[in-house]
Short mmCIF file of C-alpha atoms and ligand atoms in Angstrom, two decimals:
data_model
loop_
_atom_site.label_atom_id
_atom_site.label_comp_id
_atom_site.label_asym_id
_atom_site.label_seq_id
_atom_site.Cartn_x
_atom_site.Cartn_y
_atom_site.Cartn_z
CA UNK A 1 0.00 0.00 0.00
CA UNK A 2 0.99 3.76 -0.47
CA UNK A 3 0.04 4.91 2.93
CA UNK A 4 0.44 8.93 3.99
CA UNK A 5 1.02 9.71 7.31
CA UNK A 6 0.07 12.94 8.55
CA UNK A 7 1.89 13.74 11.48
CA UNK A 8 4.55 11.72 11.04
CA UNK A 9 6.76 12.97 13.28
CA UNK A 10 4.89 12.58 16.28
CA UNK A 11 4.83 10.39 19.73
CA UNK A 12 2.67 7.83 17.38
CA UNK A 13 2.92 9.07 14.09
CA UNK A 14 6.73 7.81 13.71
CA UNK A 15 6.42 4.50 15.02
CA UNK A 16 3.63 4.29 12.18
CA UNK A 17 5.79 4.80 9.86
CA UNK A 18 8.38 2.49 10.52
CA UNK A 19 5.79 -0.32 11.27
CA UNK A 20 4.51 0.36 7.65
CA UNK A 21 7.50 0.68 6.25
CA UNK A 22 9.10 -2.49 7.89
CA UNK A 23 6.14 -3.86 6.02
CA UNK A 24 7.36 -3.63 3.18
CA UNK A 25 4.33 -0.56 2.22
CA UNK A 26 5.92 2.58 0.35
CA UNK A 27 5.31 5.31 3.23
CA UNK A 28 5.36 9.09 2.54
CA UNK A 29 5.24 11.17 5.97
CA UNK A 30 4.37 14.72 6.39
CA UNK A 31 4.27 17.15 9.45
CA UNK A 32 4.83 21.00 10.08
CA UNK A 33 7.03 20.18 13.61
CA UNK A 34 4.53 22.48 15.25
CA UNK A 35 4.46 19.95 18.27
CA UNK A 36 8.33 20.98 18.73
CA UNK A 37 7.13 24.75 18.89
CA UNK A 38 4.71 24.13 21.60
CA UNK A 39 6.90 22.11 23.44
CA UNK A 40 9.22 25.13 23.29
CA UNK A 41 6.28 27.53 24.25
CA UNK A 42 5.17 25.42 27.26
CA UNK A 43 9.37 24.97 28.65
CA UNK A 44 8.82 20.88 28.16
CA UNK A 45 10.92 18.93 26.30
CA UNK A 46 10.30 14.42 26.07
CA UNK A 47 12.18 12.18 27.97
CA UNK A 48 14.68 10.94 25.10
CA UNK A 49 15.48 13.99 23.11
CA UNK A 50 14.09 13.37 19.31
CA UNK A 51 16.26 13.65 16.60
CA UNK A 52 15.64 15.65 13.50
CA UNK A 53 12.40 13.47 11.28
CA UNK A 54 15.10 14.15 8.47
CA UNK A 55 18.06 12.19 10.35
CA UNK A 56 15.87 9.55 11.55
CA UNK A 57 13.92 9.31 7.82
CA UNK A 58 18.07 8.35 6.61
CA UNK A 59 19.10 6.52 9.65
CA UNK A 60 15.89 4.03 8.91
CA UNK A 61 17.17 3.75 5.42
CA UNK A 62 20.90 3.06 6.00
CA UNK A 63 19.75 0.28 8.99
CA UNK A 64 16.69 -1.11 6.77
CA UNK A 65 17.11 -0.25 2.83
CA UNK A 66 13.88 1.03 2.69
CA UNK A 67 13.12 4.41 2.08
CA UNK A 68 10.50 6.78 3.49
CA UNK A 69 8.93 10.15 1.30
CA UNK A 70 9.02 13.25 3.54
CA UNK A 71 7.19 16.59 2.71
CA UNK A 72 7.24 19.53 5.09
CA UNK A 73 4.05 21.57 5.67
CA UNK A 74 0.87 22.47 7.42
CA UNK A 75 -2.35 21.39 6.75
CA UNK A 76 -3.95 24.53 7.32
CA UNK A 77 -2.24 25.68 4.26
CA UNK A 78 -4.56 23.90 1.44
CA UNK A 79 -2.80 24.39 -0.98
CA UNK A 80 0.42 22.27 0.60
CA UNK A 81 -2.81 20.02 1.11
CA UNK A 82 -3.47 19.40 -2.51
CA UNK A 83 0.26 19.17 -3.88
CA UNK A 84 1.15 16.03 -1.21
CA UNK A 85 -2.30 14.06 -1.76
CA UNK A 86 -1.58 15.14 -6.14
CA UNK A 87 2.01 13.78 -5.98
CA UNK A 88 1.73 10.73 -2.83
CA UNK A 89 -1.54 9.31 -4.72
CA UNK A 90 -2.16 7.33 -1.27
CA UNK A 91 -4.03 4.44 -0.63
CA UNK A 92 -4.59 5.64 2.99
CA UNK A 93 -3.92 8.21 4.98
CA UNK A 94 -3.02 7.84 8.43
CA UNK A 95 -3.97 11.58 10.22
CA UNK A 96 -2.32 12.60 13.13
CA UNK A 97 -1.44 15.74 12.80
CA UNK A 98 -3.63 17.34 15.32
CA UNK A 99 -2.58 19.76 18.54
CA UNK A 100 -3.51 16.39 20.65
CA UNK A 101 -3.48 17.98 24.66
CA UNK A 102 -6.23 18.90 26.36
CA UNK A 103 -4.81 20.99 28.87
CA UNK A 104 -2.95 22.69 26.45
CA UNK A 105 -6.43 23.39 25.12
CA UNK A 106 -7.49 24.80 28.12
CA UNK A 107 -5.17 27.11 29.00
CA UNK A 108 -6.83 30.42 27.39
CA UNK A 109 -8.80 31.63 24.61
CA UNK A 110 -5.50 31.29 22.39
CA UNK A 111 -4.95 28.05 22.99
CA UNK A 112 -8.56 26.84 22.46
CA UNK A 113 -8.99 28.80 19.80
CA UNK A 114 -6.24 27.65 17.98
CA UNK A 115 -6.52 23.68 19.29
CA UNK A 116 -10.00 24.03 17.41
CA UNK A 117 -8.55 26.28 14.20
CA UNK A 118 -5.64 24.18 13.99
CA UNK A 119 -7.47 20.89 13.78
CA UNK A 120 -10.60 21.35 11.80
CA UNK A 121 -9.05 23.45 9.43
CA UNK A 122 -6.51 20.86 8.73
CA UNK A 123 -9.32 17.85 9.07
CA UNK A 124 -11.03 19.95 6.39
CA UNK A 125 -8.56 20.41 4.15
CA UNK A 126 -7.73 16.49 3.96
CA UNK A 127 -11.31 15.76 3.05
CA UNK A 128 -11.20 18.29 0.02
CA UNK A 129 -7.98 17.19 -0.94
CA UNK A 130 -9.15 13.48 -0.91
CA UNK A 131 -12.24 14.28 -2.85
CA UNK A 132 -9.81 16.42 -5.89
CA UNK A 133 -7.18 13.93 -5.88
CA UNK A 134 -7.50 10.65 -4.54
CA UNK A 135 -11.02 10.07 -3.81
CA UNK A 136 -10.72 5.89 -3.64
CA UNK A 137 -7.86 6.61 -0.64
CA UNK A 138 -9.06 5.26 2.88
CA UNK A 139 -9.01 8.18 5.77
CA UNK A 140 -7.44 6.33 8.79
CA UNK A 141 -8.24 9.29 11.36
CA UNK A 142 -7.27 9.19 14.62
CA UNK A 143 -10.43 10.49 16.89
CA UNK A 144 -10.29 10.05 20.80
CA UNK A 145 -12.79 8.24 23.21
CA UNK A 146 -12.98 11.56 24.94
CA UNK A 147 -15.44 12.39 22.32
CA UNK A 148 -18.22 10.47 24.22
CA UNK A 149 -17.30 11.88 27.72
CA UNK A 150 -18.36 9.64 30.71
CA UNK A 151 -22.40 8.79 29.74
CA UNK A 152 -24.09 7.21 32.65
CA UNK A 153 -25.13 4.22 29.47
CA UNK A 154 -22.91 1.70 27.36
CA UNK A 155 -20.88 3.60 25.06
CA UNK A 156 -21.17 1.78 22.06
CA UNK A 157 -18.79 2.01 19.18
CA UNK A 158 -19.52 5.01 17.17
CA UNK A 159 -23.43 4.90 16.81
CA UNK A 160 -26.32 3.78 18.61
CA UNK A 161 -30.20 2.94 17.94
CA UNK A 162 -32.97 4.55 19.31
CA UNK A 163 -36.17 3.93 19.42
CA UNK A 164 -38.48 7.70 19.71
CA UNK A 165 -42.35 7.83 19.97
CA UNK A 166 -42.81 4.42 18.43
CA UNK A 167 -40.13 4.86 15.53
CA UNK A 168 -35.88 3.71 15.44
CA UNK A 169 -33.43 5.27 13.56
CA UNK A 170 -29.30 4.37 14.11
CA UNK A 171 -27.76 7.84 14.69
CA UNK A 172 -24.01 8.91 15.57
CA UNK A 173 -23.98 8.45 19.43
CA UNK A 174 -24.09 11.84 21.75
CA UNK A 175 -20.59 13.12 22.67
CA UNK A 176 -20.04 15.46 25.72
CA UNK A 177 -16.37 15.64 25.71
CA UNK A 178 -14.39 17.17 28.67
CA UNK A 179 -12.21 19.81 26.70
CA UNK A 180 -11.91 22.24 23.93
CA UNK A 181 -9.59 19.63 22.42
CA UNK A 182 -11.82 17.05 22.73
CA UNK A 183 -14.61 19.14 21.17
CA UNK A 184 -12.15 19.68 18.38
CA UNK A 185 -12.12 15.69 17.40
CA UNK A 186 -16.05 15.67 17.76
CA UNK A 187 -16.48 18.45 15.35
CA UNK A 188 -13.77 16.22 12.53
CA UNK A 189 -15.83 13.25 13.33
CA UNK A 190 -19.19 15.40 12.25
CA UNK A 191 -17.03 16.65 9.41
CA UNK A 192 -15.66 13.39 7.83
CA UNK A 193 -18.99 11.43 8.60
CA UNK A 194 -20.72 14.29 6.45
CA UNK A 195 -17.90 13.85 3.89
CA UNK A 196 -18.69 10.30 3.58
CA UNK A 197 -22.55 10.92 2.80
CA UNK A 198 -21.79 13.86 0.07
CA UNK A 199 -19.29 12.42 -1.60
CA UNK A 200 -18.72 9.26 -0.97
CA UNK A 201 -15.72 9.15 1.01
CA UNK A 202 -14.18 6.29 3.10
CA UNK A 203 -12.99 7.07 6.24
CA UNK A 204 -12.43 5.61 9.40
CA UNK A 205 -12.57 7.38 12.64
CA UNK A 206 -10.91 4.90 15.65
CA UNK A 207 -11.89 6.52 18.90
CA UNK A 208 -8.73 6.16 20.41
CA UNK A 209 -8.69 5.50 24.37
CA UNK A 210 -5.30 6.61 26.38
CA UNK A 211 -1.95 5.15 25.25
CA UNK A 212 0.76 4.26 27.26
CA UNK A 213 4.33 3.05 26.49
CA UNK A 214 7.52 3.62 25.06
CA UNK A 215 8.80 1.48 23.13
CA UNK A 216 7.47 -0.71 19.65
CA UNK A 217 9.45 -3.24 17.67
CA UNK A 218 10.91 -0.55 15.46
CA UNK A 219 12.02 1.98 18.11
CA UNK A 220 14.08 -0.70 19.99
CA UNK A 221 16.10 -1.01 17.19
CA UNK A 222 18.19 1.73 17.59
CA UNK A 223 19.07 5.18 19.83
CA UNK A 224 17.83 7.84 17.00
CA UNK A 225 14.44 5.93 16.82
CA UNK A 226 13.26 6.60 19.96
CA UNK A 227 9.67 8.51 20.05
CA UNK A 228 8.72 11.25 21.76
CA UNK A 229 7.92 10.12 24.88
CA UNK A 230 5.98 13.30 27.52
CA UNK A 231 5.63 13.03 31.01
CA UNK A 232 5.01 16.75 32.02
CA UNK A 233 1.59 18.19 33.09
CA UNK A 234 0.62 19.55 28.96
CA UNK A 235 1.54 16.65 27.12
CA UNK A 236 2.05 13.37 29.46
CA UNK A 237 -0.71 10.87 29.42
CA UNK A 238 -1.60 9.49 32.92
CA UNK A 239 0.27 6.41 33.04
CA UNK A 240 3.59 7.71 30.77
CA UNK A 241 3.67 10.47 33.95
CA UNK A 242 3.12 7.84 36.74
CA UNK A 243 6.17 5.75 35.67
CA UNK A 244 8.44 8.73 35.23
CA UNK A 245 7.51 10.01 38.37
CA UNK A 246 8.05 6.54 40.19
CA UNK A 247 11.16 6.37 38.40
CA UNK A 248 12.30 9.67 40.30
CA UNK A 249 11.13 9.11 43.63
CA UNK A 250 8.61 11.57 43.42
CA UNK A 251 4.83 11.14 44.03
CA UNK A 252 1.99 9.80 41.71
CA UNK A 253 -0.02 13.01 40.72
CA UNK A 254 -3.36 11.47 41.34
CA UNK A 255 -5.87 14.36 40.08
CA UNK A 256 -9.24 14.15 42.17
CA UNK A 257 -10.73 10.61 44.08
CA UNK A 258 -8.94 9.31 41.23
CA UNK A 259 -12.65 7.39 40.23
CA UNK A 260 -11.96 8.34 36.45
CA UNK A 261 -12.18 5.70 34.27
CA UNK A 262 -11.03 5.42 31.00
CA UNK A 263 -10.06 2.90 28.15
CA UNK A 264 -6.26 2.26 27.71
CA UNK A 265 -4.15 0.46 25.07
CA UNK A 266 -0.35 0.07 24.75
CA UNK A 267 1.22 2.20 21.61
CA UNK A 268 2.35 -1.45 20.22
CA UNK A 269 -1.91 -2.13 19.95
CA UNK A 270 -2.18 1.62 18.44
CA UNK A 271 0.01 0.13 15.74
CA UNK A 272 -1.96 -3.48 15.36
CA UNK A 273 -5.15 -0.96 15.38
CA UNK A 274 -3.98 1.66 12.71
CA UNK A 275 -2.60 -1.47 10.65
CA UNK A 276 -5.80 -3.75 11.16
CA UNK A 277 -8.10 -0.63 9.68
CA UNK A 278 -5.85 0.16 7.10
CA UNK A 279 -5.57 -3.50 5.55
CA UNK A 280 -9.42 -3.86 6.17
CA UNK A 281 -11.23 -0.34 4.58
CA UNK A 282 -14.35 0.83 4.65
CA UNK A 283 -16.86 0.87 1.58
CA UNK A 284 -17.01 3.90 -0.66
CA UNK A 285 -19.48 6.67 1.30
CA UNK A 286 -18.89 4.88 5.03
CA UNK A 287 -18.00 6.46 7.35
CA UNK A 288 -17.38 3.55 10.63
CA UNK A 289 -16.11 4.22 13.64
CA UNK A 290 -13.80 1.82 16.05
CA UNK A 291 -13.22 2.43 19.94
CA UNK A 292 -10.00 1.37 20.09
CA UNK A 293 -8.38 0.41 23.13
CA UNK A 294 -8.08 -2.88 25.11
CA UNK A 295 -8.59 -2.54 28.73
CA UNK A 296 -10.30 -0.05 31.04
CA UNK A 297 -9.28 1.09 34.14
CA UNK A 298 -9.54 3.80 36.53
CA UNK A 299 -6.88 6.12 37.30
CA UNK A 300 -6.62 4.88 40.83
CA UNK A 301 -6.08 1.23 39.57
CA UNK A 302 -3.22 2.66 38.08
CA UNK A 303 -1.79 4.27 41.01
CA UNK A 304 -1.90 1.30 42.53
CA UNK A 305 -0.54 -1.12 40.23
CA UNK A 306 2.32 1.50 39.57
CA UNK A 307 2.81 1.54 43.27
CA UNK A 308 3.30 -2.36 43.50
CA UNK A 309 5.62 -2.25 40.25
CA UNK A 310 7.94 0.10 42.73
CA UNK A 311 8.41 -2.24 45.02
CA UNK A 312 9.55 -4.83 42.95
CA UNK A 313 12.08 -2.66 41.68
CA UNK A 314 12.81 -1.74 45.47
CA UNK A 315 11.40 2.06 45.09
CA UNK A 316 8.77 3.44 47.69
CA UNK A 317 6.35 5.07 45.25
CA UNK A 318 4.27 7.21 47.59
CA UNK A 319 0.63 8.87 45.84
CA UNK A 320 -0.35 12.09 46.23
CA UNK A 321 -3.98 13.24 45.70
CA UNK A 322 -4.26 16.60 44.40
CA UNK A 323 -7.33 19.26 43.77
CA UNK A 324 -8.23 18.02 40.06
CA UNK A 325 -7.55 20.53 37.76
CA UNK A 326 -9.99 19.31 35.44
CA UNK A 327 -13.77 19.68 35.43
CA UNK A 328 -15.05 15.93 34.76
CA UNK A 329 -16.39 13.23 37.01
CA UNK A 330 -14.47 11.44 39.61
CA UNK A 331 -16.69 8.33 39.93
CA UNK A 332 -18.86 7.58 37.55
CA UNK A 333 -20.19 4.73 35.28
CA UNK A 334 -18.32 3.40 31.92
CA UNK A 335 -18.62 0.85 30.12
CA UNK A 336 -17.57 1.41 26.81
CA UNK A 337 -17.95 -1.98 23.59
CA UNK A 338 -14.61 -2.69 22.23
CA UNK A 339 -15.23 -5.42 19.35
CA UNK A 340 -14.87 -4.15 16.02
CA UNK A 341 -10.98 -4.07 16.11
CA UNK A 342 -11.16 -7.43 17.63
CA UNK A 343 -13.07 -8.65 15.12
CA UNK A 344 -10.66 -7.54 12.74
CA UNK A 345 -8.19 -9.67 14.60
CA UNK A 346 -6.49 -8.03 16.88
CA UNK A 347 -4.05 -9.33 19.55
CA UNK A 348 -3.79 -7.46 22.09
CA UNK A 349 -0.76 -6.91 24.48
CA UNK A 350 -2.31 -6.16 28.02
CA UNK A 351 -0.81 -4.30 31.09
CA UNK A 352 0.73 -6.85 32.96
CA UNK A 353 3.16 -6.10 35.47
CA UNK A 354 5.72 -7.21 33.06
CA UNK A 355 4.86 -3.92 30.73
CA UNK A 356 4.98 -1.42 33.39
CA UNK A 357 8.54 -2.91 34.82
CA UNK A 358 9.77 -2.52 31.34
CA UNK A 359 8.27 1.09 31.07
CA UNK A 360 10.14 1.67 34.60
CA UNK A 361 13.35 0.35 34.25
CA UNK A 362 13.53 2.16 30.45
CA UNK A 363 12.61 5.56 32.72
CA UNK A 364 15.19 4.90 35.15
CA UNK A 365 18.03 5.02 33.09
CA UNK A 366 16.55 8.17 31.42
CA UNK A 367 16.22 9.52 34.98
CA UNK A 368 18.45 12.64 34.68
CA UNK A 369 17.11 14.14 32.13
CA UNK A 370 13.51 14.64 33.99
CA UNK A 371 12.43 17.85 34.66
CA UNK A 372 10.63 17.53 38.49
CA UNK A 373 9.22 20.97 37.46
CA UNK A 374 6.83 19.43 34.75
CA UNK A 375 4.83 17.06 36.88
CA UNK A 376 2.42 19.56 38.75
CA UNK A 377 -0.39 20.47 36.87
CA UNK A 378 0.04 24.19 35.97
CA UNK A 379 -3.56 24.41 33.97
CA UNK A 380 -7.48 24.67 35.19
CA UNK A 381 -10.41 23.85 33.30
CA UNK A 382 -11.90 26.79 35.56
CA UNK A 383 -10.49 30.05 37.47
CA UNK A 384 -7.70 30.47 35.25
CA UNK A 385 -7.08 34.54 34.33
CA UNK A 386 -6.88 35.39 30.78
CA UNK A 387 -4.39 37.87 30.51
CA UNK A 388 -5.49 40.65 27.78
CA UNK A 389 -3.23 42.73 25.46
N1 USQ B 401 -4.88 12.31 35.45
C1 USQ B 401 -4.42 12.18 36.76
N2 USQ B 401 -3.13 12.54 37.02
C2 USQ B 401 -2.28 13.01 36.07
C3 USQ B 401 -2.74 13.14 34.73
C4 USQ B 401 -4.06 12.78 34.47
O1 USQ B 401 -5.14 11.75 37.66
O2 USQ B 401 -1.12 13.30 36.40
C5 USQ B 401 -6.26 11.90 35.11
C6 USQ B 401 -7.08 12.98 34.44
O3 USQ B 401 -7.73 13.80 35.38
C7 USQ B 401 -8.04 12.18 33.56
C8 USQ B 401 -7.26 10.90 33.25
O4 USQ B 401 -6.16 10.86 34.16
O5 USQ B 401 -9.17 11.81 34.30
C9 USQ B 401 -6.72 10.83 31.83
O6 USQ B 401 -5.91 11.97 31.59
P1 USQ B 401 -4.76 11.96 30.47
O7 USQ B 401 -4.02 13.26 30.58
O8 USQ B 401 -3.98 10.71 30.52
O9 USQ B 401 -5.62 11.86 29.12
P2 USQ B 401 -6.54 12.92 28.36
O10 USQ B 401 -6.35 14.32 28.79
O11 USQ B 401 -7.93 12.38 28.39
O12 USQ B 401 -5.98 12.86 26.88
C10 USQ B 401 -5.19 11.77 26.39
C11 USQ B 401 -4.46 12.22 25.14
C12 USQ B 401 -5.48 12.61 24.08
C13 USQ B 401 -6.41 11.44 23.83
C14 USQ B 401 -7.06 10.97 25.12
C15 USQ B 401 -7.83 9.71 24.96
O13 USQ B 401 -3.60 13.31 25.46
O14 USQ B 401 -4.80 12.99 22.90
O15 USQ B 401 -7.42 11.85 22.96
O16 USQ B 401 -6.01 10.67 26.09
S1 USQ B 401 -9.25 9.67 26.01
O17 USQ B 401 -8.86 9.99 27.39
O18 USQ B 401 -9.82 8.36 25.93
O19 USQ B 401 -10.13 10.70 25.52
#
């Protein structure tokens, strides 16, 4: 396959492209390196400093043979748009390239205005560009399970029936996401599903749940292929920050009664998941929807379990509860479906204790270049002041 991946330089979006490529598919990868500017903006830098995509793009190809297309640009530019999807011709396109924080949402008017400007604009132009050049290519886009929020019903996986004064009809299901970033993947998902029915589109939107780990097949195989891996308060995802703080000796930042309860999956099942949609398409003018992740738990459970990983490596991993930032519930009901990627065949690789040794002992010996600074949450959902020109 000819498979585009927007975003390409990105905490998932280069491990997709080596797991394509090491596949033997011809992969082209774009990005605009904007996440590098925010993490410049917000004084937060990953774990494993990232080398250049260009240095990385020839390092894969003097270690592999294979080589991988890059084109530098933003998507809110159209017409760099229409020049990649005219001269890649892809079969799919993989999109990542989306400001993906949701504190760095929240932080002011800026920031949510741009979160919101930055990723529908860019959603947008990918769906015209698809329709003017390739319109047989398969949109893998990467949505969020945020998008539903925490219902007190089943989520189900991207629509659900209902049944209203005596007649049914199958509808997309309600979303009441937690942040302006969140909002931001609801309005794409509107966007591309509308997309599909106009034109005739194929897309698929996988409702992603909360990755953790570090490393995949590919980025074991050597030093300059390491991803970008955050643990600070904008870009860290819950369980990335609890191992880095264990492996520092500093305390779990456990936001809340820590009753929130979400669906996880390991970045080597984002991989499987992106790979399983993009081998298996969706018709001409569907639009389907996966939830994709493997396992749910709350963010207690994960305290906990990170805790008793700790003392097998001999650390005393203390947790500290802290006012939540956030505005969302702290126990609540979930129960999200799962099947559709199973369906398809995937395996999945669970969070034994196993993973989250491996994820700790990998942080320890990266342990001087964390920043303590990062881990305290610096951004409200409410009370924050806007500061005006
Ligand atoms: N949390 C803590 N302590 C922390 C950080 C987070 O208790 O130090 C809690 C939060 O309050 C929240 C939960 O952990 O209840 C998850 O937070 P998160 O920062 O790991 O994840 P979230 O902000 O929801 O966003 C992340 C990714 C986003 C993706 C989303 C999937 O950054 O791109 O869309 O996970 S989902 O959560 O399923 O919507």
């Amino acid at each position: 396959m000819r498979v585009l991946i927007l975003g390409g330089d990105g905490y998932l979006g280069w491990p997709t492209a080596m797991h394509f490529s090491a596949a033997g598919d011809d992969v082209w990868v774009a990005d605009n390196f904007a996440k590098r500017k925010w993490e410049l903006e917000e004084g937060i830098a990953p774990l494993v400093a990232v080398p250049t995509l260009h240095r990385r793009i020839r390092r894969w190809k003097a270690l592999t043979d294979k080589t991988m297309h890059i084109r530098v640009g933003d998507l809110t530019n159209h017409r760099f748009v229409y020049n990649l999807f005219e001269e890649a011709q892809p079969d799919v396109i993989v999109h990542y390239a989306e400001q993906p924080s949701a504190p760095y949402s929240m932080q002011n008017r800026a920031t949510a205005v741009f979160t919101q400007v930055n990723n529908l604009t860019g959603t947008l132009n990918v769906l015209f560009a698809m329709r003017r050049h390739c319109p047989d290519a398969h949109l893998v886009k990467l949505g969020t399970m945020g998008e539903y929020g925490t219902p007190n019903i089943d989520i189900e996986e991207g629509y659900i029936t209902i049944n209203h004064n005596g007649r049914t009809d199958t509808v997309l299901y309600p979303k009441q996401p937690g942040s302006y970033y969140h909002l931001s993947k609801v309005h794409d998902s509107h966007n591309i599903n509308f997309a599909c029915r106009i034109w005739g589109l194929r897309a698929t939107d996988l409702n992603q749940g909360v990755v953790y780990g570090i490393d995949t097949d590919q980025t074991a195989l050597d030093p300059d292929f390491r991803t970008s891996f955050h643990y600070d308060h904008v870009f860290g995802t819950v369980l990335n920050r609890f191992v880095v703080q264990a492996a520092v000796g500093e305390p779990l930042t456990l936001y809340g009664k820590g009753g929130q309860t979400r669906g996880f999956l390991n970045i080597r099942d984002t991989l499987q998941c992106v790979d399983l949609a993009a081998r298996n398409p969706s018709n001409a003018g569907e639009y389907r929807v996966f939830n994709q992740f493997t396992e749910q738990f709350s963010v207690m459970e994960l305290a906990d379990r990170m805790v008793a990983a700790g003392k097998r490596a001999g650390l005393k991993v203390k947790i500290r509860h802290i006012d939540n930032p956030r505005v969302e519930l702290e126990e609540h009901y979930y129960n999200a479906k799962h099947s559709k990627l199973n369906e398809l065949g995937l395996n999945p690789s669970l969070l034994t204790g196993a993973v989250i040794d491996s994820m700790l002992a990998t942080a320890q010996t990266y342990r001087s270049n964390v920043d303590k600074e990062m881990f305290l949450p610096q951004i409200r959902w409410v009370g924050g002041q806007e500061r005006l020109p």
